[in-house]
Amino acid sequence: MSQLKQTSYEPLTEPAAIELALSLPIFTENAELSCREIGDGNLNLVFHIVDVKGGKGVIIKQALPYAKVVGESWPLTLKRAKIEADALKTFGQLAPDYVPKVYFTDDVLAVTVMEDLSHLLIARTGFINGETYPLISKHLGEYLAKTLFYTSDYGLGPAAKKAQVQKFINPELCKITEDLIFTDPYFDADTNEFEDSLRTDVEALWQDAELKFHVNVLKRSFLTQAEVLLHGDLHTGSIFAGNSDTKVIDPEFAFYGPAGFDIGQVFANLLFEVIANDSKRDHFIRHIETVWSVFKDEFSRLWNTENKELSAKTDTFLGYNLSKFFEDSIGFAGCELIRRTIGLAHVADLDSIEDEQIRLAAKRTTLELGKILIKQRKEITDVPSFIEKVHGVL
Ligand code: SR1
Ligand code: MG
């Protein structure tokens, strides 16, 4: 694209976002653009730009040099915009149906201009409003299988995979996850946020040495196991959904880590709906079952047809890998349940429950289930035993 690259960073305003959009070969010369900043995430500005005459639109996402959720006191690297753009392009090649198209990126301005997804809704918001998105779990199972297989040693071959590991070194964003998911919720950290009525439950969790041991084991896997290119923040706020489409956005936390991390975040964020919403419980349990069965079938198909590691291509070794991914995903799901209940970044599935007693009961359930999944992940070897544990706390 011919747009001049910027020489210095500044946060965009709505008029500046329009000017940037007009400089790209996306809209016609007589386009009349309107723009709204719609970012509701924790970190970035997001502008929705529409041609009021033609109806065509784009999204411009810009990283801020600090974490928006906390403010300027928490500086954050702008390099994450390049990681995100590179990850969107990589995942877009591997699973084009499930990733927005990227039209333009600028590393200095820390912006990505991408496909307008405003015909879809953030999946978490849709779920809370009563949507069930019948195809979302099939789509996520396929997305996970393709992105995790094709970025692994088996999909890429070891040399090409090492080059990707290097490209996606992402220490600053990984540190956020290391702190907010694996460290802070397990002691009296300033970042934690929880309701006063949960203090006894939280203090019991801080005293639970067995739990903290297992969380350290999971954190060590996160730190050391460069298995696949992860999205790294695959919660339902990072997914746009509709009845026939699913698009995974926001991979700024992308890095090479254990495959079970992305799968576990998907499981946990579906579990929030299982726990928060009695009337849709069975539906969301079926979504969890479908994510795993579609993932397993598609990953197995790719293993057998596209495997570059010929000496590894046996059924036994495939089974070993799938069992490891499943065990890890159960443990990481437990960590996500706990940190979204008592850590810095919460989920609206729980916080928007108006009735205090029902909300507190739901949060106690997520804490209880989180502990079980983390401690008992080695015994939870398949989906039925996973669902049995879920039913056990409901
Ligand atoms: C300071 S960032 C807090 C959380 O928001 C992101 O979406 C990640 O989930 C992170 O943990
Ligand atoms: Mg995000």
Coordinates of C-alpha atoms and ligand atoms in Angstrom, one line a residue:
M1 CA 0.0 0.0 0.0
S2 CA 1.2 3.5 -0.8
Q3 CA 0.4 5.3 2.4
L4 CA 3.4 7.2 3.8
K5 CA 4.8 5.5 7.0
Q6 CA 4.7 7.7 10.1
T7 CA 7.9 8.9 11.8
S8 CA 6.6 9.5 15.3
Y9 CA 3.8 8.0 17.5
E10 CA 0.8 9.9 18.6
P11 CA -2.6 8.6 19.8
L12 CA -5.2 9.0 17.1
T13 CA -8.3 11.2 17.5
E14 CA -11.4 10.4 15.5
P15 CA -10.6 13.1 12.8
A16 CA -7.0 11.7 12.6
A17 CA -8.3 8.2 12.1
I18 CA -10.5 9.4 9.3
E19 CA -7.5 11.1 7.7
L20 CA -5.5 7.9 7.9
A21 CA -8.4 5.8 6.4
L22 CA -8.8 8.3 3.5
S23 CA -5.0 8.0 2.7
L24 CA -5.4 4.3 2.1
P25 CA -6.7 2.7 -1.1
I26 CA -9.8 1.4 0.6
F27 CA -12.5 4.1 0.1
T28 CA -13.4 6.0 -3.0
E29 CA -12.3 9.7 -3.3
N30 CA -15.8 11.0 -2.7
A31 CA -16.3 8.8 0.4
E32 CA -17.9 10.6 3.4
L33 CA -16.5 8.9 6.5
S34 CA -17.8 8.9 10.0
C35 CA -15.8 7.6 12.9
R36 CA -16.5 6.4 16.4
E37 CA -14.0 5.2 19.1
I38 CA -15.5 2.0 20.3
G39 CA -12.7 0.3 22.2
D40 CA -14.0 -1.4 25.3
G41 CA -11.0 -3.6 26.0
N42 CA -8.3 -3.2 28.6
L43 CA -5.5 -1.9 26.4
N44 CA -6.2 -0.2 23.1
L45 CA -8.0 2.4 21.0
V46 CA -10.4 1.0 18.4
F47 CA -12.0 3.2 15.8
H48 CA -14.9 2.2 13.6
I49 CA -15.0 4.1 10.3
V50 CA -17.9 3.9 7.9
D51 CA -18.6 5.5 4.5
V52 CA -22.0 7.0 5.2
K53 CA -22.7 7.0 1.5
G54 CA -21.5 3.5 0.5
G55 CA -21.8 1.7 3.8
K56 CA -18.3 0.2 3.6
G57 CA -16.3 0.3 6.8
V58 CA -13.0 -0.5 8.4
I59 CA -11.6 -0.9 11.9
I60 CA -8.5 1.0 13.0
K61 CA -6.9 -0.4 16.1
Q62 CA -4.1 1.5 17.8
A63 CA -2.0 0.5 20.8
L64 CA -1.7 3.0 23.6
P65 CA 1.7 3.3 25.3
Y66 CA 0.1 2.3 28.6
A67 CA -2.6 -0.1 29.8
K68 CA -5.9 1.7 29.4
V69 CA -7.5 -0.4 32.1
V70 CA -5.1 1.1 34.7
G71 CA -3.9 4.3 33.2
E72 CA -0.6 6.0 32.3
S73 CA 1.0 4.6 35.5
W74 CA 1.3 1.2 33.8
P75 CA 3.5 1.8 30.7
L76 CA 3.2 -0.8 28.0
T77 CA 5.3 -1.4 24.9
L78 CA 3.9 -0.3 21.5
K79 CA 5.7 -3.2 19.9
R80 CA 2.7 -5.3 20.7
A81 CA 0.9 -3.7 17.7
K82 CA 3.5 -5.4 15.4
I83 CA 3.2 -8.7 17.2
E84 CA -0.6 -8.5 16.8
A85 CA -0.5 -7.5 13.1
D86 CA 2.1 -10.3 12.4
A87 CA -0.1 -12.8 14.3
L88 CA -3.2 -11.7 12.5
K89 CA -1.5 -12.3 9.2
T90 CA -0.1 -15.7 10.2
F91 CA -3.4 -16.9 11.7
G92 CA -5.2 -15.4 8.7
Q93 CA -3.2 -17.6 6.3
L94 CA -3.8 -20.7 8.4
A95 CA -7.5 -20.3 9.2
P96 CA -8.8 -17.5 6.8
D97 CA -12.4 -18.1 7.6
Y98 CA -11.9 -17.2 11.3
V99 CA -9.6 -14.2 11.2
P100 CA -10.2 -10.6 10.1
K101 CA -8.4 -9.4 6.9
V102 CA -5.6 -7.0 7.5
Y103 CA -5.4 -4.0 5.1
F104 CA -2.6 -1.9 6.5
T105 CA -0.2 -1.7 9.4
D106 CA 2.2 0.9 10.7
D107 CA 4.6 -0.1 13.4
V108 CA 5.5 3.5 14.5
L109 CA 1.9 4.6 14.8
A110 CA 1.2 1.1 16.3
V111 CA -2.0 0.8 14.1
T112 CA -3.6 -2.1 12.3
V113 CA -6.3 -1.3 9.7
M114 CA -8.6 -4.3 9.3
E115 CA -11.8 -5.8 8.1
D116 CA -15.0 -4.2 9.6
L117 CA -16.7 -6.9 11.7
S118 CA -19.6 -4.7 12.9
H119 CA -22.2 -7.1 11.5
L120 CA -21.0 -9.4 14.4
L121 CA -21.0 -8.9 18.1
I122 CA -18.3 -9.6 20.7
A123 CA -19.2 -13.2 21.7
R124 CA -19.2 -12.5 25.5
T125 CA -21.7 -9.6 25.0
G126 CA -23.8 -11.8 22.7
F127 CA -23.8 -14.6 25.3
I128 CA -24.8 -12.3 28.1
N129 CA -27.7 -10.9 25.9
G130 CA -29.0 -14.5 25.4
E131 CA -27.3 -15.5 22.1
T132 CA -26.1 -19.1 21.8
Y133 CA -24.2 -18.9 18.5
P134 CA -24.8 -22.5 17.3
L135 CA -21.6 -22.7 15.2
I136 CA -19.1 -21.0 17.4
S137 CA -17.7 -24.2 19.0
K138 CA -17.2 -25.9 15.7
H139 CA -15.5 -22.9 14.3
L140 CA -13.2 -22.5 17.4
G141 CA -12.3 -26.2 17.3
E142 CA -11.2 -25.8 13.6
Y143 CA -9.5 -22.5 14.3
L144 CA -7.5 -24.0 17.2
A145 CA -6.6 -27.2 15.3
K146 CA -5.3 -25.2 12.3
T147 CA -3.4 -22.5 14.1
L148 CA -1.9 -24.8 16.7
F149 CA -1.0 -27.6 14.3
Y150 CA 0.4 -25.5 11.5
T151 CA 2.6 -23.4 13.8
S152 CA 4.1 -26.5 15.6
D153 CA 7.2 -28.5 14.9
Y154 CA 4.9 -31.0 13.1
G155 CA 3.3 -28.4 10.9
L156 CA 6.3 -26.3 10.1
G157 CA 9.3 -28.5 10.6
P158 CA 11.8 -27.7 13.4
A159 CA 13.9 -25.1 11.6
A160 CA 11.1 -22.9 10.3
K161 CA 9.4 -23.2 13.6
K162 CA 12.5 -21.8 15.4
A163 CA 12.4 -18.8 13.1
Q164 CA 8.7 -18.2 14.2
V165 CA 9.6 -18.6 17.9
Q166 CA 12.1 -15.8 17.4
K167 CA 9.7 -13.6 15.5
F168 CA 7.1 -13.9 18.3
I169 CA 9.2 -13.3 21.3
N170 CA 6.8 -11.1 23.4
P171 CA 8.2 -10.6 26.9
E172 CA 6.2 -7.6 28.0
L173 CA 2.8 -9.1 27.2
C174 CA 3.8 -12.5 28.5
K175 CA 4.8 -10.8 31.8
I176 CA 1.2 -9.5 32.1
T177 CA -0.1 -13.1 31.8
E178 CA 2.6 -14.4 34.2
D179 CA 1.6 -11.8 36.8
L180 CA -2.1 -11.6 36.4
I181 CA -2.9 -15.3 35.8
F182 CA -0.2 -17.3 37.5
T183 CA 1.1 -15.1 40.3
D184 CA -1.0 -12.2 41.7
P185 CA -4.3 -14.1 42.4
Y186 CA -2.4 -16.4 44.8
F187 CA -1.2 -13.8 47.3
D188 CA -2.4 -10.4 48.6
A189 CA -1.3 -8.4 45.5
D190 CA -2.3 -4.8 44.9
T191 CA -3.6 -5.8 41.4
N192 CA -6.3 -8.1 42.8
E193 CA -9.9 -7.0 42.8
F194 CA -12.6 -9.0 44.6
E195 CA -15.8 -8.3 46.5
D196 CA -15.4 -8.0 50.3
S197 CA -17.8 -10.9 50.8
L198 CA -15.4 -13.2 49.1
R199 CA -12.4 -12.4 51.4
T200 CA -12.7 -15.6 53.4
D201 CA -12.7 -17.7 50.3
V202 CA -9.8 -15.8 48.8
E203 CA -7.7 -16.0 52.0
A204 CA -8.3 -19.8 52.0
L205 CA -7.1 -19.9 48.5
W206 CA -3.9 -17.9 49.4
Q207 CA -3.2 -20.5 52.1
D208 CA -3.7 -23.5 49.8
A209 CA -0.1 -24.8 49.4
E210 CA -1.2 -27.7 47.1
L211 CA -3.0 -25.3 44.8
K212 CA 0.0 -22.9 44.6
F213 CA 2.3 -25.8 43.8
H214 CA 0.2 -26.8 40.9
V215 CA -0.1 -23.2 39.6
N216 CA 3.6 -23.0 39.7
V217 CA 3.9 -26.1 37.6
L218 CA 1.5 -24.6 35.1
K219 CA 3.3 -21.3 35.1
R220 CA 6.5 -23.2 34.4
S221 CA 4.9 -24.8 31.3
F222 CA 3.7 -21.4 30.2
L223 CA 7.3 -20.0 30.6
T224 CA 9.2 -22.9 29.0
Q225 CA 7.1 -25.0 26.5
A226 CA 7.4 -23.4 23.1
E227 CA 5.0 -25.8 21.4
V228 CA 2.9 -23.6 19.1
L229 CA 2.1 -20.0 18.3
L230 CA -0.6 -19.1 20.7
H231 CA -3.2 -16.4 20.4
G232 CA -2.4 -15.9 24.1
D233 CA -5.6 -14.2 25.2
L234 CA -8.4 -16.3 23.7
H235 CA -11.3 -15.3 25.9
T236 CA -14.8 -14.6 24.5
G237 CA -14.0 -10.9 24.4
S238 CA -11.4 -11.7 21.7
I239 CA -14.0 -13.3 19.5
F240 CA -16.6 -11.7 17.2
A241 CA -19.6 -14.0 16.6
G242 CA -22.8 -14.2 14.7
N243 CA -25.1 -17.1 13.8
S244 CA -22.9 -18.2 10.9
D245 CA -19.6 -16.4 11.4
T246 CA -16.8 -16.5 14.0
K247 CA -13.7 -14.2 13.9
V248 CA -10.9 -14.3 16.4
I249 CA -9.3 -10.9 17.0
D250 CA -6.7 -9.3 19.3
P251 CA -3.7 -11.6 19.3
E252 CA -1.4 -9.0 20.8
F253 CA -0.4 -11.6 23.5
A254 CA 0.8 -14.1 20.8
F255 CA 3.9 -16.0 21.6
Y256 CA 5.2 -19.6 21.4
G257 CA 3.8 -21.5 24.4
P258 CA 1.9 -24.7 25.4
A259 CA -1.0 -25.5 23.1
G260 CA -3.3 -26.2 26.1
F261 CA -3.2 -22.5 27.0
D262 CA -5.5 -21.3 24.2
I263 CA -7.8 -24.3 24.5
G264 CA -8.0 -23.8 28.2
Q265 CA -9.0 -20.2 27.9
V266 CA -11.8 -21.1 25.5
F267 CA -13.0 -23.8 27.9
A268 CA -12.9 -21.4 30.9
N269 CA -14.8 -18.6 29.1
L270 CA -17.5 -21.0 28.1
L271 CA -17.6 -22.3 31.7
F272 CA -18.4 -18.7 32.9
E273 CA -21.7 -19.0 30.9
V274 CA -22.3 -22.6 32.2
I275 CA -22.0 -21.2 35.8
A276 CA -23.7 -17.9 35.4
N277 CA -26.7 -19.0 33.4
D278 CA -28.7 -22.1 34.6
S279 CA -31.1 -21.9 31.6
K280 CA -28.3 -22.2 29.0
R281 CA -26.2 -24.7 30.9
D282 CA -26.6 -27.7 28.7
H283 CA -26.1 -25.7 25.6
F284 CA -22.7 -24.3 26.8
I285 CA -21.6 -27.7 28.0
R286 CA -22.3 -29.0 24.4
H287 CA -20.2 -26.1 23.1
I288 CA -17.3 -27.3 25.3
E289 CA -17.7 -30.9 24.1
T290 CA -17.8 -29.7 20.4
V291 CA -14.7 -27.5 20.7
W292 CA -12.6 -30.5 21.9
S293 CA -14.1 -33.1 19.5
V294 CA -13.7 -30.8 16.5
F295 CA -10.2 -29.8 17.6
K296 CA -9.2 -33.4 18.2
D297 CA -10.5 -34.7 14.8
E298 CA -9.1 -31.8 12.8
F299 CA -5.7 -31.9 14.6
S300 CA -5.5 -35.7 14.0
R301 CA -6.3 -35.3 10.3
L302 CA -3.6 -32.7 9.9
W303 CA -1.2 -34.9 11.9
N304 CA -1.7 -37.7 9.5
T305 CA -1.8 -35.7 6.3
E306 CA 0.5 -32.7 6.8
N307 CA 3.1 -33.9 9.3
K308 CA 6.6 -32.7 8.5
E309 CA 8.1 -34.8 11.4
L310 CA 7.9 -38.2 9.8
S311 CA 9.5 -40.0 12.6
A312 CA 6.9 -38.6 15.0
K313 CA 3.9 -39.5 12.9
T314 CA 2.5 -42.5 14.8
D315 CA -0.9 -42.9 16.4
T316 CA 0.6 -43.5 19.8
F317 CA 2.6 -40.2 19.6
L318 CA -0.5 -38.3 18.4
G319 CA -2.4 -39.8 21.4
Y320 CA 0.4 -38.7 23.7
N321 CA 0.2 -35.1 22.3
L322 CA -3.6 -34.9 22.5
S323 CA -3.5 -36.2 26.1
K324 CA -0.9 -33.6 27.1
F325 CA -2.9 -30.8 25.4
F326 CA -6.0 -31.8 27.2
E327 CA -4.4 -32.1 30.6
D328 CA -2.8 -28.7 30.2
S329 CA -6.0 -27.1 28.9
I330 CA -7.8 -28.3 32.0
G331 CA -5.2 -26.8 34.3
F332 CA -5.0 -23.5 32.4
A333 CA -8.8 -23.3 32.4
G334 CA -8.7 -23.5 36.2
C335 CA -6.2 -20.6 36.3
E336 CA -8.5 -18.5 34.0
L337 CA -11.5 -19.2 36.2
I338 CA -9.7 -18.0 39.3
R339 CA -8.0 -15.0 37.9
R340 CA -11.2 -13.6 36.3
T341 CA -13.0 -13.9 39.7
I342 CA -10.4 -12.3 42.0
G343 CA -7.6 -10.8 39.8
L344 CA -7.4 -7.5 38.0
A345 CA -9.3 -8.3 34.8
H346 CA -12.9 -9.6 35.4
V347 CA -15.6 -10.9 33.1
A348 CA -19.0 -9.4 32.7
D349 CA -20.6 -12.9 32.6
L350 CA -20.1 -12.9 36.4
D351 CA -19.9 -9.2 37.3
S352 CA -23.1 -8.3 35.5
I353 CA -25.2 -10.7 37.7
E354 CA -27.3 -8.1 39.6
D355 CA -28.5 -10.2 42.5
E356 CA -25.7 -10.2 45.0
Q357 CA -26.3 -13.6 46.5
I358 CA -26.5 -15.3 43.1
R359 CA -23.4 -13.4 41.9
L360 CA -21.4 -14.4 45.0
A361 CA -22.6 -18.0 44.6
A362 CA -21.5 -18.0 41.0
K363 CA -18.1 -16.6 41.9
R364 CA -17.6 -19.2 44.7
T365 CA -18.4 -21.9 42.1
T366 CA -15.8 -20.5 39.7
L367 CA -13.2 -20.5 42.5
E368 CA -14.1 -24.0 43.6
L369 CA -14.1 -25.4 40.0
G370 CA -10.8 -23.6 39.3
K371 CA -9.2 -25.3 42.2
I372 CA -10.5 -28.7 41.2
L373 CA -9.4 -28.4 37.6
I374 CA -5.9 -27.2 38.6
K375 CA -5.3 -29.9 41.2
Q376 CA -7.0 -32.8 39.6
R377 CA -6.1 -32.2 35.9
K378 CA -4.1 -35.4 35.7
E379 CA -7.2 -37.5 36.6
I380 CA -9.4 -35.5 34.2
T381 CA -8.4 -37.4 31.1
D382 CA -11.4 -36.9 28.8
V383 CA -14.4 -34.7 28.2
P384 CA -16.9 -36.8 30.2
S385 CA -14.7 -36.7 33.3
F386 CA -14.3 -33.0 32.8
I387 CA -18.0 -32.4 32.5
E388 CA -18.6 -34.7 35.6
K389 CA -16.3 -32.3 37.6
V390 CA -18.3 -29.3 36.3
H391 CA -21.6 -30.9 37.3
G392 CA -20.1 -31.7 40.7
V393 CA -19.8 -28.0 41.6
L394 CA -23.1 -26.7 40.1
Ligands
SR1_1 C1 -3.7 -5.1 31.9 S1 -4.3 -6.2 30.7 C2 -5.5 -7.2 31.6 C3 -6.0 -8.3 30.8 O1 -6.6 -7.8 29.6 C4 -6.2 -8.6 28.5 O2 -7.2 -8.8 27.6 C5 -5.6 -9.8 29.1 O3 -6.6 -10.8 29.3 C6 -5.0 -9.3 30.3 O4 -4.7 -10.3 31.3
MG2 MG -7.5 -8.0 24.0

